[in-house]
Amino acid sequence: MITLKLVHPTQTSPSQSWDFQDQDVIRIGRSPDNHVVLYSAVVSRYHVELHRIGCNWKIVNLGTNGTYVNDSPIIQSPVIDGMILRLARSGPQIQIQKKAREFENVRKHRLGLMAG
């Protein structure tokens, strides 16, 4: 599972979050047919994609205004748990949290044993 959280630099809690379980590609942008839709003038219609590669994820920039990790522009980058990416130099920030499927399966099994 992967969770995306829209964060604001001056707020402690995310203003919105999205959980994804089975998607191999997650699309983020201004167009309404994206998985995550962000209405901002600096966000491209199809700004960035996250691609699942086995147990890992990769970020792919598609936006004309760029995608940034640690204030550096990226074309592609591996996803690191807890990282924050910014859409365009002054655009929205998204924190990425990864959860391993193995951990989820163990947790579901334990919860099933407790309930049964």
Coordinates of C-alpha atoms in Angstrom, one line a residue:
M1 CA 0.0 0.0 0.0
I2 CA 1.1 3.6 -0.7
T3 CA -0.4 6.7 0.9
L4 CA -0.1 10.2 -0.6
K5 CA -0.7 13.2 1.7
L6 CA -1.1 16.7 0.6
V7 CA 0.9 18.8 3.1
H8 CA 1.0 22.5 3.8
P9 CA 4.3 23.9 5.1
T10 CA 2.6 25.7 8.0
Q11 CA 0.1 23.0 9.0
T12 CA 0.9 19.9 11.1
S13 CA -1.8 17.6 9.6
P14 CA -2.3 16.9 5.9
S15 CA -5.1 18.7 4.2
Q16 CA -6.0 15.6 2.2
S17 CA -4.7 12.0 1.8
W18 CA -5.2 9.1 -0.7
D19 CA -4.5 5.4 -0.1
F20 CA -3.7 3.0 -3.0
Q21 CA -3.6 -0.7 -2.6
D22 CA -3.6 -2.4 -6.0
Q23 CA -2.6 0.3 -8.6
D24 CA 0.6 -0.3 -10.6
V25 CA 0.5 3.3 -11.8
I26 CA -0.8 6.4 -9.9
R27 CA -1.3 9.6 -11.9
I28 CA -1.3 13.0 -10.4
G29 CA -2.3 16.2 -12.1
R30 CA -4.9 18.8 -12.8
S31 CA -7.0 16.7 -15.2
P32 CA -10.1 15.0 -13.6
D33 CA -9.1 11.6 -14.9
N34 CA -6.0 11.4 -12.7
H35 CA -6.1 9.3 -9.5
V36 CA -5.0 12.4 -7.5
V37 CA -6.5 15.7 -8.9
L38 CA -4.9 19.0 -7.8
Y39 CA -6.3 22.3 -9.0
S40 CA -3.3 24.6 -9.1
A41 CA -2.2 26.8 -12.0
V42 CA 1.4 25.5 -11.8
V43 CA 0.3 21.8 -11.9
S44 CA 0.2 20.2 -15.4
R45 CA -2.9 18.3 -16.5
Y46 CA -0.7 15.1 -16.2
H47 CA 2.1 16.2 -13.9
V48 CA 3.7 13.1 -12.4
E49 CA 3.2 9.4 -12.2
L50 CA 4.2 6.8 -9.6
H51 CA 5.1 3.4 -11.0
R52 CA 5.2 0.2 -9.0
I53 CA 8.2 -1.9 -9.7
G54 CA 8.0 -5.1 -7.7
C55 CA 7.9 -4.0 -4.0
N56 CA 9.3 -0.5 -4.9
W57 CA 8.0 2.6 -6.5
K58 CA 9.5 5.1 -9.0
I59 CA 8.4 8.8 -9.6
V60 CA 8.3 9.9 -13.2
N61 CA 7.9 13.6 -13.9
L62 CA 5.6 14.5 -16.8
G63 CA 5.0 18.2 -16.0
T64 CA 6.3 21.2 -17.9
N65 CA 6.9 23.0 -14.6
G66 CA 8.9 20.1 -13.1
T67 CA 8.7 17.9 -10.1
Y68 CA 11.1 18.5 -7.2
V69 CA 12.5 16.3 -4.4
N70 CA 14.6 18.2 -1.7
D71 CA 14.4 21.3 -3.9
S72 CA 16.1 19.6 -6.8
P73 CA 14.3 18.9 -10.1
I74 CA 13.9 15.3 -11.0
I75 CA 13.0 13.4 -14.2
Q76 CA 12.8 10.0 -12.4
S77 CA 13.5 9.1 -8.8
P78 CA 13.0 6.1 -6.5
V79 CA 10.4 6.6 -3.8
I80 CA 11.7 6.7 -0.3
D81 CA 9.3 6.3 2.6
G82 CA 8.4 9.7 4.0
M83 CA 9.8 11.7 1.1
I84 CA 8.1 14.9 0.0
L85 CA 7.8 15.8 -3.6
R86 CA 6.7 19.2 -4.9
L87 CA 4.8 19.8 -8.1
A88 CA 6.5 22.8 -9.8
R89 CA 8.9 25.1 -7.9
S90 CA 6.1 26.7 -5.9
G91 CA 3.3 24.1 -6.2
P92 CA 1.7 21.6 -3.9
Q93 CA 3.7 19.3 -1.7
I94 CA 2.9 15.6 -1.4
Q95 CA 4.4 13.3 1.3
I96 CA 4.7 9.6 0.2
Q97 CA 4.4 6.8 2.7
K98 CA 5.0 3.2 1.7
K99 CA 3.9 0.2 3.5
A100 CA 5.2 -3.2 2.5
R101 CA 2.6 -5.8 1.4
E102 CA 4.3 -8.4 3.5
F103 CA 3.7 -6.4 6.7
E104 CA 0.0 -5.8 5.6
N105 CA -0.5 -9.6 5.1
V106 CA 1.0 -10.4 8.5
R107 CA -1.1 -7.8 10.2
K108 CA -4.3 -9.0 8.5
H109 CA -3.5 -12.6 9.6
R110 CA -2.9 -11.5 13.2
L111 CA -6.2 -9.5 13.2
G112 CA -8.0 -12.5 11.8
L113 CA -6.6 -14.7 14.6
M114 CA -7.7 -12.2 17.2
A115 CA -11.2 -11.9 15.7
G116 CA -11.7 -15.7 15.2

